[in-house]
Coordinates of C-alpha atoms and ligand atoms in Angstrom, one line a residue:
X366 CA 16.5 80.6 111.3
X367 CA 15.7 81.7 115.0
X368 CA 12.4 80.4 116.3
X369 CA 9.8 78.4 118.8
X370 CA 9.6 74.9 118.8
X371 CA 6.4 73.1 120.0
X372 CA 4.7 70.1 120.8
X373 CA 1.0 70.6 119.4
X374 CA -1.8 68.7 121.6
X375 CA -4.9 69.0 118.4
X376 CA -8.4 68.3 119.8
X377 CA -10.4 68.1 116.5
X378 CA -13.7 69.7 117.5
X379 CA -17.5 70.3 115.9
X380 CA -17.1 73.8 116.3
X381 CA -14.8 76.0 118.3
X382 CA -16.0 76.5 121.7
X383 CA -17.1 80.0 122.6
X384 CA -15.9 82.3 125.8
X385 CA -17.1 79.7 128.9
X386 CA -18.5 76.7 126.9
X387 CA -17.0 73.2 126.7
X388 CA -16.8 71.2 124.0
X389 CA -16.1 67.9 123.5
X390 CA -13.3 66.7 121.0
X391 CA -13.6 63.5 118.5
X392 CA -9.7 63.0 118.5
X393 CA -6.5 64.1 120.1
X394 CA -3.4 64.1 118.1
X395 CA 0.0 65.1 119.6
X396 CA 2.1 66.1 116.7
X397 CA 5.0 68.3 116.3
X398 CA 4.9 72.3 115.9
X399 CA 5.8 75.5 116.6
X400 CA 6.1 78.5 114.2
X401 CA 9.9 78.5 114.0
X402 CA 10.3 74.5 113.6
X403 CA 7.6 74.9 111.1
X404 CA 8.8 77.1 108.8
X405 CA 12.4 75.4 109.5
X406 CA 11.0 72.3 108.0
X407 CA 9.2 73.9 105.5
X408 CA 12.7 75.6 104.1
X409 CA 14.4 72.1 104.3
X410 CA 11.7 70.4 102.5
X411 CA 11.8 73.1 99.9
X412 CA 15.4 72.4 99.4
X413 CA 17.3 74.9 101.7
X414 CA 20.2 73.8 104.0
X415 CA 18.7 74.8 107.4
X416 CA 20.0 75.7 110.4
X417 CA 17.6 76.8 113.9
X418 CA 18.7 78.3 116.5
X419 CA 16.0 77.9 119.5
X420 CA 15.4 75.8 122.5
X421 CA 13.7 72.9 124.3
X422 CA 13.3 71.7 127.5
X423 CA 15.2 68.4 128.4
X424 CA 12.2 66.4 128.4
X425 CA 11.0 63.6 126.2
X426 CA 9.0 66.2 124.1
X427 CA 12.1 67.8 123.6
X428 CA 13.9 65.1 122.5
X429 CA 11.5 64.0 119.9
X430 CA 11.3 67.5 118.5
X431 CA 14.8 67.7 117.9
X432 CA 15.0 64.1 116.7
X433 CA 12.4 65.1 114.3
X434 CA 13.9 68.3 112.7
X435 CA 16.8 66.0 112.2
X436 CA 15.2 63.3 110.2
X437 CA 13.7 66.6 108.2
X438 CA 16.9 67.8 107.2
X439 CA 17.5 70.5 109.8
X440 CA 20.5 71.2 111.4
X441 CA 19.9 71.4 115.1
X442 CA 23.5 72.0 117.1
X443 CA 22.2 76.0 117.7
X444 CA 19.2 74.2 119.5
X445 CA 19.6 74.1 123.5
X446 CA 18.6 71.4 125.6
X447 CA 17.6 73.5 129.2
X448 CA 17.2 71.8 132.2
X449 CA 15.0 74.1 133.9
X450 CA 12.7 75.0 131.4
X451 CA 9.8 72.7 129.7
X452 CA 9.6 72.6 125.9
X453 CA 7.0 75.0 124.3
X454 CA 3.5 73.1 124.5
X455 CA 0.6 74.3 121.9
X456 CA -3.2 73.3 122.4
X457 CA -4.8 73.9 119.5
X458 CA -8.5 73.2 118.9
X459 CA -9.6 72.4 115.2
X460 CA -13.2 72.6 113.5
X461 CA -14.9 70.8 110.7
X462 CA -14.1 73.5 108.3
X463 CA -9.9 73.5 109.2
X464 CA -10.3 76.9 111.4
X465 CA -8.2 76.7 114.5
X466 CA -7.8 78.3 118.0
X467 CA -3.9 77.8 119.3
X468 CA -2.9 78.6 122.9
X469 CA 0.6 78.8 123.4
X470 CA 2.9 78.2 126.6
X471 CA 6.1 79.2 125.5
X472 CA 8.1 77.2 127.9
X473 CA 11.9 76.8 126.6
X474 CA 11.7 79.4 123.9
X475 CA 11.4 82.4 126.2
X476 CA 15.0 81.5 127.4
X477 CA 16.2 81.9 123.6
X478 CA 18.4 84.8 124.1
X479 CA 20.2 87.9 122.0
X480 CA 23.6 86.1 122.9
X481 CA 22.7 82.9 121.4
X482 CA 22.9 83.9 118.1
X483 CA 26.7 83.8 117.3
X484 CA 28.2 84.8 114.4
X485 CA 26.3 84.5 111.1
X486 CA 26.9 81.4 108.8
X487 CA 28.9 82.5 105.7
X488 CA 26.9 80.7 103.7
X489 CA 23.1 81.7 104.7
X490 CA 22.1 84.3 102.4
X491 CA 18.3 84.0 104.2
X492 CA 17.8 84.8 107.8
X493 CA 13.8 83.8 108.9
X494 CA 12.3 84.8 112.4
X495 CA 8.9 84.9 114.0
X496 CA 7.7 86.0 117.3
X497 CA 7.1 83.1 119.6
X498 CA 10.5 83.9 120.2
X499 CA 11.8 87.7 122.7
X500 CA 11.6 90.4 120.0
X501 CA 15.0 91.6 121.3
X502 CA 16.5 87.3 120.1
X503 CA 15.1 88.5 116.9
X504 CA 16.8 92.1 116.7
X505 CA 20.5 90.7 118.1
X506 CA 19.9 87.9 114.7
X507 CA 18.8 91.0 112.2
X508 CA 21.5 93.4 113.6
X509 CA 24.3 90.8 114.1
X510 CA 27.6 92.0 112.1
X511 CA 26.8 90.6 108.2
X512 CA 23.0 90.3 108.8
X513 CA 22.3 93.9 106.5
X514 CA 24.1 92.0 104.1
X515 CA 21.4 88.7 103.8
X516 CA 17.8 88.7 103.3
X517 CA 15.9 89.6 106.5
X518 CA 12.5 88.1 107.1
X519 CA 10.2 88.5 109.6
X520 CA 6.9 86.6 110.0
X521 CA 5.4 89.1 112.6
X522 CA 3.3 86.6 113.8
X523 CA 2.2 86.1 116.3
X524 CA 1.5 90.4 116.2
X525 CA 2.9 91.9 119.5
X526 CA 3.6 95.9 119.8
X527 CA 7.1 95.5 120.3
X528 CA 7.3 94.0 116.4
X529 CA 7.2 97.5 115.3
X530 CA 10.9 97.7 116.6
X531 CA 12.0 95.2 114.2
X532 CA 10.6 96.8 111.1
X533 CA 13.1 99.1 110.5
X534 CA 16.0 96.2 110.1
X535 CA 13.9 93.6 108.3
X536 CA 13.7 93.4 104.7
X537 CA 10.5 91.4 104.2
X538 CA 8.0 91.3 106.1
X539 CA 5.2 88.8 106.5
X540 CA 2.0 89.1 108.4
X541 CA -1.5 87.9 107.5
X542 CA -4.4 89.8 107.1
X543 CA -5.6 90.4 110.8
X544 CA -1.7 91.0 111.8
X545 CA -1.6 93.6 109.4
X546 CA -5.2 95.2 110.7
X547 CA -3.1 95.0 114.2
X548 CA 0.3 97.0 113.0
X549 CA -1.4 99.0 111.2
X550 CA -4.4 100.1 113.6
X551 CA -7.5 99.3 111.1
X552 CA -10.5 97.6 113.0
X553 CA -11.4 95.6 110.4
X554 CA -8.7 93.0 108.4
X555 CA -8.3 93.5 105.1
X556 CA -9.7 91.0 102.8
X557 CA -8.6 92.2 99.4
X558 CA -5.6 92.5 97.4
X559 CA -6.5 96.1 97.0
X560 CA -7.2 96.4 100.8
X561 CA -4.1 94.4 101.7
X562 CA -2.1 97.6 99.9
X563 CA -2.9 99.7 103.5
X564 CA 0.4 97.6 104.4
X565 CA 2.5 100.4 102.7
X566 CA 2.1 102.1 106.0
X567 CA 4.9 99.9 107.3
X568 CA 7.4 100.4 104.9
X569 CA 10.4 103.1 105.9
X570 CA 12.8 102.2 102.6
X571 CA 12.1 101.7 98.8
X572 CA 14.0 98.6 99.2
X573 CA 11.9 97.0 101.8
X574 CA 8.7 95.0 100.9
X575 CA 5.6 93.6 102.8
X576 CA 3.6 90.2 101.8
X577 CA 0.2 89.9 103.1
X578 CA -0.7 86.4 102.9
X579 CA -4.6 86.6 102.1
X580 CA -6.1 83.0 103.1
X581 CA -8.1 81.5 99.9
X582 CA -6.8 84.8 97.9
X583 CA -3.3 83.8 97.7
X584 CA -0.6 86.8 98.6
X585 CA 0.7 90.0 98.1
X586 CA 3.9 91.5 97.7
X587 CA 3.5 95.6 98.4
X588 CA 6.4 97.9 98.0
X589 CA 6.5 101.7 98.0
X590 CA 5.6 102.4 94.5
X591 CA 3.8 98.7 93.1
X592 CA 2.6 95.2 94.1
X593 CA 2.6 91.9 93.1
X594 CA -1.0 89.5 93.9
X595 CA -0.2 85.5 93.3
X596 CA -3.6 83.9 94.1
X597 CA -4.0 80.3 95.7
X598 CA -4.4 77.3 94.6
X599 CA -8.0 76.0 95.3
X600 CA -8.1 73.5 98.1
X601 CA -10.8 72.1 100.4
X602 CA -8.5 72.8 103.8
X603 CA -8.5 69.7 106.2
X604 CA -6.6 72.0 109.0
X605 CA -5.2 75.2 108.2
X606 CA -2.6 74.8 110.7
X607 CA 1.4 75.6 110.1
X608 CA 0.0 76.7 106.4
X609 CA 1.1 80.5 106.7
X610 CA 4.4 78.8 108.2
X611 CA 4.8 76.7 105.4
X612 CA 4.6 79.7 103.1
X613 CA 7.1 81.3 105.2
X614 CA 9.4 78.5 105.0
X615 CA 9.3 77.8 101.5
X616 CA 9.7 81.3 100.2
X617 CA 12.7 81.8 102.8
X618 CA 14.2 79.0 101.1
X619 CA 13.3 80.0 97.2
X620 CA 14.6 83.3 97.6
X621 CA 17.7 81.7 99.5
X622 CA 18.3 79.9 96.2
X623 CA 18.0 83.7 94.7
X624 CA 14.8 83.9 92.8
X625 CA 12.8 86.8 92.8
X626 CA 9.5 87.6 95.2
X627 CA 7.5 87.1 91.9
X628 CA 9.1 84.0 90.9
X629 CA 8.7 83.0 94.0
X630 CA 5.2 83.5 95.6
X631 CA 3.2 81.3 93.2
X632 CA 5.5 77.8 94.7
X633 CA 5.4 79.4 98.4
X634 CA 1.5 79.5 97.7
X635 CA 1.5 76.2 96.0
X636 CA 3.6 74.4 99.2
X637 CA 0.9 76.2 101.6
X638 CA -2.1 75.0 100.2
X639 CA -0.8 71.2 99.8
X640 CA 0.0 71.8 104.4
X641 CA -3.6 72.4 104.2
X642 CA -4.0 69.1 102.7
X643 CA -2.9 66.8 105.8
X644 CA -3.3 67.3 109.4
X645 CA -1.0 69.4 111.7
X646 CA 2.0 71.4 110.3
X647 CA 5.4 69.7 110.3
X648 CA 3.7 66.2 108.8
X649 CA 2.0 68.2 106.5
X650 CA 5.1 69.9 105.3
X651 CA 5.6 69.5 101.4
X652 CA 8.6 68.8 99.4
X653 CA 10.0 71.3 96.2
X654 CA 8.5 68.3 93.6
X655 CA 5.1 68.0 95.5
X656 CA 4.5 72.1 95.5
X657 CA 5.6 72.4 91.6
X658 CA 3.4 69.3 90.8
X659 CA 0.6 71.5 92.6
X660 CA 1.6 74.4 91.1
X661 CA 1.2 73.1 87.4
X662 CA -1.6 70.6 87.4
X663 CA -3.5 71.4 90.8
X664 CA -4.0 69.7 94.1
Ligands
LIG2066 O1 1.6 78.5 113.2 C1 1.2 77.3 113.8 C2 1.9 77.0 115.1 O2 1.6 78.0 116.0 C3 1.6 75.7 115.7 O3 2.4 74.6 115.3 C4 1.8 76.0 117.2 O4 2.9 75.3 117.8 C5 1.9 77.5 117.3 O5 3.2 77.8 117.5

């Protein structure tokens, strides 16, 4: 795993303040974030060893996130400590019905670099990126001698031109519906299964797949010539934040384990709807028990 770590500042709001208007917040929770330590903790907690590669600043926020990816299972040596650089610092407004608005300052993780990838661990059959990270970080990890050879992931999010670059060396692809309406040029997002199928546009080899995760409507696997839709569980969200990182996560680690995307989706699904359950992303992360117990007899 190559990613962003963040400290998330959450101002729980009425409503989501417009272009110029102020709003006023009923509670400020600092909690920890950042798509990459997200989805890190979501693999760990799904039962994958987990290593990050990424970096903070050498301040107390720093500190705790590292601290706290530890006590989550994830190994954290590939993580720097820089001196001159602040660690990545997310303010992230929430409404009543679990919406959000995130703004982030990327701080440390724009000085994660190509060359701090190293060599590949021999046993990491999964590699995960996203794109709080420099899309050339995430090209060095998915053309780094072995890497053809693992399962390459990319969660496009969030969606920035220079993803397109990456598409041709990743082997899954993740995006939700309105990063898919960017990559592939459509004004509106899709909001269907059979809309989300449009993401075929992105696929260059019969061997590489695309999952549109689809909000309430679960996700969908689209290769060249089929698809696969798992729907969501139901769930009355409480914030929807780090959920499309907890899928990530969780069905990096599943298919890390070797199952298949179809085994798979219906627990990654399952995990993200229980992170919708609790407030922020990494305390909201489920384990493997609590997404199959969701999975079988609901949340
Ligand atoms: O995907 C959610 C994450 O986006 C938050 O934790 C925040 O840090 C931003 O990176």
């Amino acid at each position: 795993m190559v990613g962003s770590i963040n400290v998330d500042l959450i101002q729980s709001v009425e409503g989501l303040p417009r272009p110029g208007e102020t709003v006023l917040s009923f509670r400020s929770t600092r909690l920890p974030g950042g798509k990459g330590a997200n989805q890190a903790v979501a693999a760990a907690r799904m039962g994958a060893p987990t290593r990050m590669t990424g970096a903070v600043g050498t301040d107390e926020g720093g500190e705790w996130m590292r601290r706290l990816l530890q006590e989550h299972g994830v190994e954290t040596d590939g993580i720097r400590s820089l001196e001159d650089y602040s660690t990545g610092l997310a303010l992230i407004a929430v409404d009543c019905s679990g919406e959000n608005q995130i703004i982030v300052n990327s701080g440390a993780n724009e000085a994660v670099e190509p060359f701090h990838i190293g060599a590949l661990a021999q046993d990491a059959r999964a590699l995960l990126a996203q794109l709080e990270i420099k899309a050339d970080t995430v090209r060095a990890l998915f053309t780094t001698p072995g890497a053809e050879d693992r399962i390459r992931i990319l969660n496009a999010a969030p969606a920035l031109p220079e993803a397109h670059g990456l598409f041709e060396h990743t082997d899954i692809l993740i995006v939700n519906q309105h990063e898919l309406a960017h990559y592939v040029a459509l004004d509106v997002a899709p909001e269907t299964a059979e809309e989300a199928l449009v993401a075929r546009k992105l696929i260059s080899r019969p061997d590489q797949v695309v999952i549109v995760t689809l909000g309430a409507l679960g996700a969908v696997a689209v290769w060249q010539d089929r698809h696969f839709h798992a729907p969501a569980l139901s769930v009355n969200p409480v914030d929807t934040i780090g959920a499309g990182d907890c899928f990530c996560g969780a069905l990096a680690a599943l298919l890390d384990a070797g199952e298949t995307i179809e085994s798979a989706l219906p627990l990654a699904n399952a995990a993200a709807a229980l992170c919708t359950q609790k407030e922020g992303a990494i305390p909201a992360m489920p384990s493997r028990s609590e997404a199959e117990a969701a999975l079988t007899g609901g949340v």
